[in-house]
């Protein structure tokens, strides 16, 4: 193919942008907060209440006036009268006077008149109505009203991935439902004559279909809806038949059959009977990826090598499907990392004591490298990383 009629060897960023440009704009919907895990927040979220809603105790103990307790020690305990009790959900509704305290429990509102807490470990009962403090009460053991967030404050920004802590935060802000991007419906197909269902007896030369399982998991984690197309052998007719079953999908995602081999029919199918937006990305692993169109739907063809398919999903496909940018951070290199002249490398790295080192086996067939590694270490085209240099990494 001396002059292919489509771009070849695009950059990772170009690949991501070209895929995004082919995807439909799905709009937004609101869903129950408990079902929002992995989705992309579609609008800013304001706190509907303050948290804590009132100044409250952080400990179990007594609440007193700090000034009444300053002289307390194990040798000379301070004696206070117990005026009542404040517990979570049932506040003490009186005012606490000088020389008095209330029993208080974690999360219980601090009554009027007191400002400090002495923990239960430092208390000793002195008859039914009095208590001895072996230590001064401490104002730092209260949680001030609005210390987490205040009513009306914008706490979460549109575009955030709703991780488990963020789902919890949205609920704490008072949102029973949250606005999210609609789910991308992704039809998923794996290909390859040698690829078989996990659990079946394996003949020599065969391999279990790990890509379909891994990609389906990553799609679900990303808040996408998966339309399972199963697996197709390496023949143009079976690929066409399998892709034809993608009714209702917004995009097709395939694994395998896109590199230079004679049996790489996915690529042929797009080149000869569909359309191609690009073929090959300047990255390793993952170089052979292809983007095109089939029957009016965008198709992203991932390479079959297990590490390649999951890494390309991670750095190109997921951000395009969800609108969630790839999150990277900087770490110092504990080992050198090789650079590639005209490709961005995504080496598997292990993080130890705040530094990232080479995982070791970096072949694109070594699936264990993805499972065992902590991060992808990004080495830009033409660069190489020496020990002690700072590198960009993407957590796995
Ligand atoms: P291909 O991209 O089709 O040339 O496949 C490249 C390599 O990835 C070959 O060694 C395949 O056996 C392997 N492979 C392809 N598809 C899968 C899959 N779904 N699960 C695991 N390995 C695969
Ligand atoms: Mg194949």
Short mmCIF file of C-alpha atoms and ligand atoms in Angstrom, two decimals:
data_model
loop_
_atom_site.label_atom_id
_atom_site.label_comp_id
_atom_site.label_asym_id
_atom_site.label_seq_id
_atom_site.Cartn_x
_atom_site.Cartn_y
_atom_site.Cartn_z
CA UNK A 1 0.00 0.00 0.00
CA UNK A 2 2.36 2.79 -1.14
CA UNK A 3 -0.21 5.63 -1.01
CA UNK A 4 -3.05 4.65 1.28
CA UNK A 5 -6.09 6.93 0.93
CA UNK A 6 -6.20 7.53 4.70
CA UNK A 7 -3.82 8.85 7.37
CA UNK A 8 -1.37 6.36 8.82
CA UNK A 9 0.76 6.49 11.97
CA UNK A 10 -1.27 9.12 13.79
CA UNK A 11 -0.33 10.27 17.30
CA UNK A 12 -2.15 9.05 20.41
CA UNK A 13 -3.81 12.46 20.78
CA UNK A 14 -4.89 12.51 17.13
CA UNK A 15 -6.31 8.99 17.46
CA UNK A 16 -8.33 10.02 20.52
CA UNK A 17 -9.62 13.19 18.87
CA UNK A 18 -10.54 11.40 15.63
CA UNK A 19 -12.51 8.77 17.56
CA UNK A 20 -14.26 11.48 19.62
CA UNK A 21 -15.21 13.30 16.43
CA UNK A 22 -16.96 10.19 15.05
CA UNK A 23 -18.95 9.46 18.21
CA UNK A 24 -22.49 10.78 18.55
CA UNK A 25 -23.31 13.45 21.14
CA UNK A 26 -25.66 11.52 23.38
CA UNK A 27 -26.89 14.23 25.69
CA UNK A 28 -27.59 13.78 29.36
CA UNK A 29 -30.04 12.05 31.69
CA UNK A 30 -30.56 11.90 35.44
CA UNK A 31 -30.14 8.60 37.28
CA UNK A 32 -30.52 7.51 40.90
CA UNK A 33 -27.28 8.33 42.69
CA UNK A 34 -26.87 4.70 43.74
CA UNK A 35 -26.71 3.71 40.06
CA UNK A 36 -24.27 6.38 38.94
CA UNK A 37 -20.99 4.50 39.54
CA UNK A 38 -18.52 5.04 36.68
CA UNK A 39 -20.72 7.57 34.88
CA UNK A 40 -19.58 11.05 33.85
CA UNK A 41 -21.16 13.90 35.81
CA UNK A 42 -22.97 16.15 33.30
CA UNK A 43 -23.48 19.29 35.41
CA UNK A 44 -21.92 20.97 38.45
CA UNK A 45 -23.40 19.72 41.75
CA UNK A 46 -24.20 22.14 44.57
CA UNK A 47 -24.49 21.17 48.19
CA UNK A 48 -28.18 21.29 49.15
CA UNK A 49 -27.25 21.25 52.84
CA UNK A 50 -24.20 21.92 54.98
CA UNK A 51 -22.21 19.02 56.38
CA UNK A 52 -22.03 18.70 59.28
CA UNK A 53 -25.45 20.32 59.51
CA UNK A 54 -24.54 21.54 63.03
CA UNK A 55 -21.28 21.65 64.98
CA UNK A 56 -20.92 18.17 66.43
CA UNK A 57 -18.63 15.98 68.49
CA UNK A 58 -15.91 13.90 66.80
CA UNK A 59 -15.64 11.57 69.80
CA UNK A 60 -17.57 9.75 72.51
CA UNK A 61 -17.09 11.55 75.85
CA UNK A 62 -18.40 14.73 77.45
CA UNK A 63 -18.84 18.22 76.06
CA UNK A 64 -17.81 21.07 78.38
CA UNK A 65 -16.48 24.62 78.40
CA UNK A 66 -12.76 24.39 77.75
CA UNK A 67 -12.08 27.14 80.34
CA UNK A 68 -13.71 25.02 83.08
CA UNK A 69 -11.33 22.14 82.42
CA UNK A 70 -7.89 23.69 81.83
CA UNK A 71 -6.48 22.58 85.20
CA UNK A 72 -7.52 18.93 84.74
CA UNK A 73 -4.79 16.25 85.10
CA UNK A 74 -4.56 12.67 86.34
CA UNK A 75 -3.42 13.95 89.76
CA UNK A 76 -5.93 16.82 90.03
CA UNK A 77 -9.02 15.84 88.03
CA UNK A 78 -11.73 18.42 87.39
CA UNK A 79 -15.25 17.54 88.60
CA UNK A 80 -18.24 18.57 86.46
CA UNK A 81 -21.98 18.12 86.88
CA UNK A 82 -23.71 16.12 84.13
CA UNK A 83 -26.60 18.24 82.82
CA UNK A 84 -27.84 15.70 80.29
CA UNK A 85 -26.97 13.88 77.09
CA UNK A 86 -26.60 14.70 73.38
CA UNK A 87 -26.59 11.80 70.95
CA UNK A 88 -26.61 11.57 67.17
CA UNK A 89 -30.13 12.41 66.05
CA UNK A 90 -31.29 13.42 69.55
CA UNK A 91 -29.63 16.71 70.60
CA UNK A 92 -29.59 18.15 74.14
CA UNK A 93 -31.93 21.08 73.91
CA UNK A 94 -30.93 23.07 76.99
CA UNK A 95 -27.94 25.33 77.62
CA UNK A 96 -24.95 24.00 79.53
CA UNK A 97 -23.87 26.26 82.37
CA UNK A 98 -20.53 26.87 84.08
CA UNK A 99 -19.18 23.78 85.87
CA UNK A 100 -21.48 21.56 83.84
CA UNK A 101 -21.12 19.14 80.95
CA UNK A 102 -23.23 16.75 78.84
CA UNK A 103 -22.47 13.21 77.83
CA UNK A 104 -21.95 13.29 74.09
CA UNK A 105 -21.36 10.75 71.32
CA UNK A 106 -19.74 10.87 67.89
CA UNK A 107 -21.83 12.89 65.44
CA UNK A 108 -24.05 14.38 68.17
CA UNK A 109 -24.68 18.15 68.03
CA UNK A 110 -22.68 20.27 70.46
CA UNK A 111 -25.16 21.95 72.86
CA UNK A 112 -25.20 25.72 73.37
CA UNK A 113 -22.72 26.92 75.97
CA UNK A 114 -19.93 24.34 75.42
CA UNK A 115 -17.00 24.33 73.03
CA UNK A 116 -14.78 21.33 73.79
CA UNK A 117 -14.75 17.55 74.17
CA UNK A 118 -13.05 15.27 76.68
CA UNK A 119 -12.95 11.65 75.43
CA UNK A 120 -14.50 8.82 77.39
CA UNK A 121 -11.03 7.26 77.98
CA UNK A 122 -10.13 10.27 80.19
CA UNK A 123 -13.32 10.22 82.29
CA UNK A 124 -14.27 8.61 85.56
CA UNK A 125 -17.80 8.54 86.96
CA UNK A 126 -18.20 10.22 90.34
CA UNK A 127 -21.65 9.23 91.46
CA UNK A 128 -24.69 9.35 89.13
CA UNK A 129 -24.53 13.10 88.45
CA UNK A 130 -20.86 13.97 88.29
CA UNK A 131 -17.82 13.04 86.27
CA UNK A 132 -14.07 13.52 86.79
CA UNK A 133 -11.88 14.69 83.87
CA UNK A 134 -8.22 13.61 83.89
CA UNK A 135 -7.39 15.95 81.01
CA UNK A 136 -8.71 19.30 79.72
CA UNK A 137 -11.50 19.16 77.16
CA UNK A 138 -10.17 19.93 73.67
CA UNK A 139 -11.92 22.27 71.17
CA UNK A 140 -10.26 20.48 68.22
CA UNK A 141 -12.40 17.41 68.82
CA UNK A 142 -15.51 19.08 67.42
CA UNK A 143 -16.49 19.07 63.75
CA UNK A 144 -17.60 22.60 62.87
CA UNK A 145 -20.86 23.15 61.00
CA UNK A 146 -20.13 23.17 57.23
CA UNK A 147 -16.58 21.90 57.78
CA UNK A 148 -17.01 19.41 54.93
CA UNK A 149 -19.18 21.60 52.67
CA UNK A 150 -21.65 24.48 53.01
CA UNK A 151 -25.15 24.71 51.54
CA UNK A 152 -25.00 26.37 48.13
CA UNK A 153 -21.33 25.62 47.54
CA UNK A 154 -20.45 24.02 44.16
CA UNK A 155 -18.67 20.88 45.31
CA UNK A 156 -18.46 18.67 42.19
CA UNK A 157 -17.68 19.84 38.68
CA UNK A 158 -19.21 18.58 35.41
CA UNK A 159 -16.98 16.05 33.65
CA UNK A 160 -15.90 14.18 36.79
CA UNK A 161 -15.87 10.42 36.74
CA UNK A 162 -18.28 9.25 39.44
CA UNK A 163 -16.00 6.98 41.44
CA UNK A 164 -17.36 5.28 44.57
CA UNK A 165 -16.26 8.13 46.90
CA UNK A 166 -17.80 10.68 44.52
CA UNK A 167 -21.11 8.80 44.41
CA UNK A 168 -21.07 8.90 48.21
CA UNK A 169 -20.30 12.64 48.14
CA UNK A 170 -23.17 13.34 45.72
CA UNK A 171 -25.53 11.56 48.11
CA UNK A 172 -24.11 13.53 51.07
CA UNK A 173 -24.75 16.77 49.16
CA UNK A 174 -28.42 15.80 49.14
CA UNK A 175 -28.85 14.56 45.55
CA UNK A 176 -31.11 11.54 45.18
CA UNK A 177 -30.57 11.69 41.41
CA UNK A 178 -27.59 13.03 39.50
CA UNK A 179 -27.22 14.39 35.95
CA UNK A 180 -24.88 12.19 33.90
CA UNK A 181 -23.90 11.76 30.29
CA UNK A 182 -26.00 9.12 28.59
CA UNK A 183 -24.27 5.75 28.31
CA UNK A 184 -22.40 5.07 25.11
CA UNK A 185 -23.71 1.77 23.70
CA UNK A 186 -20.67 -0.19 22.61
CA UNK A 187 -20.91 -3.40 20.56
CA UNK A 188 -17.96 -5.62 21.42
CA UNK A 189 -16.53 -8.34 19.16
CA UNK A 190 -13.40 -10.43 19.48
CA UNK A 191 -11.91 -12.17 16.47
CA UNK A 192 -9.40 -14.90 15.72
CA UNK A 193 -9.54 -18.57 14.67
CA UNK A 194 -7.33 -19.46 17.63
CA UNK A 195 -9.39 -17.56 20.22
CA UNK A 196 -11.75 -19.73 22.28
CA UNK A 197 -14.11 -19.37 25.22
CA UNK A 198 -12.37 -19.64 28.64
CA UNK A 199 -13.00 -23.04 30.23
CA UNK A 200 -13.10 -25.09 27.02
CA UNK A 201 -10.28 -27.60 26.51
CA UNK A 202 -7.37 -25.77 24.86
CA UNK A 203 -5.76 -27.31 21.77
CA UNK A 204 -2.15 -26.42 20.90
CA UNK A 205 -2.01 -22.96 19.37
CA UNK A 206 -5.31 -21.83 20.85
CA UNK A 207 -5.71 -19.05 23.40
CA UNK A 208 -8.53 -18.12 25.75
CA UNK A 209 -10.49 -15.01 24.89
CA UNK A 210 -9.16 -12.65 27.54
CA UNK A 211 -9.68 -9.48 25.51
CA UNK A 212 -13.45 -9.71 25.33
CA UNK A 213 -13.67 -10.29 29.08
CA UNK A 214 -11.18 -7.51 29.88
CA UNK A 215 -12.70 -5.00 27.48
CA UNK A 216 -16.21 -5.73 28.66
CA UNK A 217 -15.05 -5.16 32.25
CA UNK A 218 -13.36 -1.88 31.31
CA UNK A 219 -16.45 -0.72 29.42
CA UNK A 220 -18.68 -1.47 32.39
CA UNK A 221 -16.25 0.25 34.73
CA UNK A 222 -16.47 3.27 32.41
CA UNK A 223 -20.26 3.49 32.61
CA UNK A 224 -20.81 2.22 29.04
CA UNK A 225 -23.50 -0.20 27.95
CA UNK A 226 -22.01 -3.33 26.38
CA UNK A 227 -23.71 -5.08 23.49
CA UNK A 228 -22.02 -8.48 23.35
CA UNK A 229 -21.38 -9.62 19.79
CA UNK A 230 -19.35 -12.60 20.99
CA UNK A 231 -16.51 -13.92 18.91
CA UNK A 232 -15.98 -14.36 15.18
CA UNK A 233 -13.44 -16.53 13.36
CA UNK A 234 -11.04 -15.06 10.81
CA UNK A 235 -13.19 -14.89 7.71
CA UNK A 236 -14.67 -11.84 6.01
CA UNK A 237 -18.13 -13.44 5.94
CA UNK A 238 -18.21 -14.26 9.66
CA UNK A 239 -16.93 -10.79 10.56
CA UNK A 240 -19.63 -9.17 8.41
CA UNK A 241 -22.30 -11.37 9.95
CA UNK A 242 -21.13 -10.61 13.49
CA UNK A 243 -20.92 -6.85 12.93
CA UNK A 244 -24.37 -6.93 11.35
CA UNK A 245 -25.81 -7.89 14.75
CA UNK A 246 -24.76 -4.60 16.35
CA UNK A 247 -28.28 -3.14 16.27
CA UNK A 248 -28.72 -0.14 18.53
CA UNK A 249 -25.00 0.39 19.11
CA UNK A 250 -23.36 3.82 18.92
CA UNK A 251 -19.93 2.39 18.16
CA UNK A 252 -18.29 -0.95 17.35
CA UNK A 253 -15.22 -2.12 19.25
CA UNK A 254 -13.33 -5.11 17.91
CA UNK A 255 -10.23 -6.99 19.00
CA UNK A 256 -7.74 -8.63 16.65
CA UNK A 257 -7.27 -8.84 12.91
CA UNK A 258 -5.97 -5.33 12.28
CA UNK A 259 -2.23 -5.76 11.75
CA UNK A 260 -0.19 -6.75 8.70
CA UNK A 261 -1.00 -10.47 8.56
CA UNK A 262 -2.77 -12.28 5.73
CA UNK A 263 -5.61 -13.26 8.08
CA UNK A 264 -6.15 -9.79 9.50
CA UNK A 265 -9.56 -9.43 7.88
CA UNK A 266 -10.95 -6.70 10.12
CA UNK A 267 -8.56 -4.26 8.50
CA UNK A 268 -9.40 -5.58 4.99
CA UNK A 269 -13.10 -5.30 5.68
CA UNK A 270 -12.84 -1.62 6.60
CA UNK A 271 -10.40 -0.80 3.80
CA UNK A 272 -12.39 -2.59 1.09
CA UNK A 273 -16.01 -2.36 2.18
CA UNK A 274 -16.20 0.30 4.87
CA UNK A 275 -14.15 3.40 5.51
CA UNK A 276 -10.87 4.10 7.29
CA UNK A 277 -10.13 7.27 9.27
CA UNK A 278 -6.64 6.14 10.26
CA UNK A 279 -4.60 3.00 10.51
CA UNK A 280 -1.80 2.62 13.05
CA UNK A 281 -0.98 4.80 15.99
CA UNK A 282 2.54 5.90 16.92
CA UNK A 283 2.51 4.00 20.20
CA UNK A 284 3.77 0.80 21.76
CA UNK A 285 2.05 -1.38 22.70
CA UNK A 286 -0.95 -0.92 20.45
CA UNK A 287 0.52 0.28 17.15
CA UNK A 288 -1.81 -1.54 14.72
CA UNK A 289 -5.09 0.04 15.95
CA UNK A 290 -7.49 1.18 13.23
CA UNK A 291 -10.45 3.59 13.15
CA UNK A 292 -13.09 3.48 10.48
CA UNK A 293 -16.75 3.16 9.66
CA UNK A 294 -19.04 0.24 8.95
CA UNK A 295 -22.70 0.49 8.00
CA UNK A 296 -22.86 4.06 9.29
CA UNK A 297 -21.28 3.21 12.65
CA UNK A 298 -17.80 4.17 13.85
CA UNK A 299 -15.56 1.13 14.34
CA UNK A 300 -12.48 1.10 16.53
CA UNK A 301 -10.32 -1.95 15.81
CA UNK A 302 -8.04 -2.83 18.70
CA UNK A 303 -5.04 -5.06 18.15
CA UNK A 304 -5.41 -8.65 19.38
CA UNK A 305 -2.38 -8.72 21.64
CA UNK A 306 -3.85 -8.61 25.14
CA UNK A 307 -1.66 -5.82 26.49
CA UNK A 308 -2.08 -3.78 23.31
CA UNK A 309 -5.85 -3.98 23.30
CA UNK A 310 -6.24 -2.98 26.96
CA UNK A 311 -3.64 -0.19 26.81
CA UNK A 312 -5.19 1.33 23.68
CA UNK A 313 -8.57 1.13 25.38
CA UNK A 314 -7.16 2.86 28.45
CA UNK A 315 -5.43 5.78 26.73
CA UNK A 316 -7.50 6.31 23.56
CA UNK A 317 -10.90 4.63 23.62
CA UNK A 318 -12.07 5.19 27.19
CA UNK A 319 -11.38 8.94 27.24
CA UNK A 320 -13.22 9.32 23.93
CA UNK A 321 -16.23 7.25 25.06
CA UNK A 322 -16.62 8.92 28.44
CA UNK A 323 -15.18 12.41 27.94
CA UNK A 324 -13.05 11.70 31.02
CA UNK A 325 -9.45 12.75 30.34
CA UNK A 326 -6.59 10.35 31.05
CA UNK A 327 -5.32 11.19 34.53
CA UNK A 328 -1.56 11.24 34.77
CA UNK A 329 0.81 12.12 37.57
CA UNK A 330 4.53 12.63 37.84
CA UNK A 331 6.93 10.24 39.58
CA UNK A 332 10.67 9.90 39.76
CA UNK A 333 12.08 6.95 37.81
CA UNK A 334 13.76 4.23 39.88
CA UNK A 335 15.09 2.52 36.73
CA UNK A 336 15.82 3.69 33.19
CA UNK A 337 13.01 3.47 30.61
CA UNK A 338 13.76 2.95 26.97
CA UNK A 339 12.51 5.50 24.42
CA UNK A 340 11.34 4.69 20.89
CA UNK A 341 12.35 6.86 17.93
CA UNK A 342 8.89 7.48 16.47
CA UNK A 343 6.47 6.05 19.04
CA UNK A 344 5.16 6.97 22.46
CA UNK A 345 5.89 4.09 24.82
CA UNK A 346 3.53 2.97 27.57
CA UNK A 347 5.78 0.72 29.65
CA UNK A 348 4.35 -1.16 32.59
CA UNK A 349 5.83 0.15 35.82
CA UNK A 350 5.75 -0.77 39.50
CA UNK A 351 5.55 1.95 42.16
CA UNK A 352 7.75 1.47 45.21
CA UNK A 353 8.47 4.09 47.86
CA UNK A 354 7.15 6.89 45.69
CA UNK A 355 9.24 5.99 42.63
CA UNK A 356 8.33 4.06 39.51
CA UNK A 357 10.48 1.21 38.20
CA UNK A 358 10.39 -1.02 35.13
CA UNK A 359 8.04 -4.00 35.58
CA UNK A 360 10.34 -6.16 33.47
CA UNK A 361 8.62 -8.24 30.77
CA UNK A 362 7.21 -5.61 28.41
CA UNK A 363 5.98 -7.84 25.54
CA UNK A 364 2.52 -7.00 24.29
CA UNK A 365 1.46 -10.60 24.89
CA UNK A 366 2.45 -10.56 28.59
CA UNK A 367 -0.95 -9.91 30.16
CA UNK A 368 0.52 -10.40 33.63
CA UNK A 369 2.44 -7.17 33.14
CA UNK A 370 -0.85 -5.26 33.14
CA UNK A 371 -2.32 -7.19 36.01
CA UNK A 372 0.79 -6.93 38.22
CA UNK A 373 1.96 -3.44 37.30
CA UNK A 374 0.75 -0.30 39.07
CA UNK A 375 1.04 2.17 36.22
CA UNK A 376 1.82 2.88 32.58
CA UNK A 377 4.99 4.92 32.28
CA UNK A 378 4.72 7.32 29.33
CA UNK A 379 7.96 7.85 27.43
CA UNK A 380 7.37 10.40 24.64
CA UNK A 381 8.54 9.79 21.07
CA UNK A 382 12.30 9.98 20.81
CA UNK A 383 12.77 10.43 24.57
CA UNK A 384 14.40 8.07 27.01
CA UNK A 385 14.26 8.19 30.78
CA UNK A 386 17.30 7.98 33.06
CA UNK A 387 17.20 6.98 36.72
CA UNK A 388 16.09 9.94 38.85
CA UNK A 389 14.26 11.79 36.05
CA UNK A 390 10.60 12.68 36.51
CA UNK A 391 8.15 10.78 34.24
CA UNK A 392 4.43 10.96 33.52
CA UNK A 393 2.54 7.87 34.64
CA UNK A 394 -1.05 6.72 34.31
CA UNK A 395 -2.30 4.61 37.19
CA UNK A 396 -3.77 1.23 36.26
P1 LIG B 1 -4.00 -10.38 15.99
O1 LIG B 1 -4.07 -8.93 16.34
O2 LIG B 1 -5.31 -10.92 15.58
O3 LIG B 1 -2.92 -10.62 14.98
O4 LIG B 1 -3.58 -11.13 17.30
C1 LIG B 1 -2.35 -10.85 17.92
C2 LIG B 1 -2.11 -11.78 19.08
O5 LIG B 1 -3.11 -11.58 20.06
C3 LIG B 1 -2.16 -13.25 18.74
O6 LIG B 1 -1.15 -13.90 19.46
C4 LIG B 1 -3.52 -13.67 19.20
O7 LIG B 1 -3.59 -15.03 19.51
C5 LIG B 1 -3.75 -12.81 20.40
N1 LIG B 1 -5.18 -12.56 20.59
C6 LIG B 1 -6.02 -12.12 19.64
N2 LIG B 1 -7.27 -11.98 20.13
C7 LIG B 1 -7.21 -12.33 21.42
C8 LIG B 1 -8.18 -12.39 22.47
N3 LIG B 1 -9.45 -12.05 22.24
N4 LIG B 1 -7.78 -12.79 23.70
C9 LIG B 1 -6.50 -13.11 23.91
N5 LIG B 1 -5.53 -13.07 22.97
C10 LIG B 1 -5.88 -12.70 21.74
MG1 LIG B 2 -6.01 -12.61 14.76
#
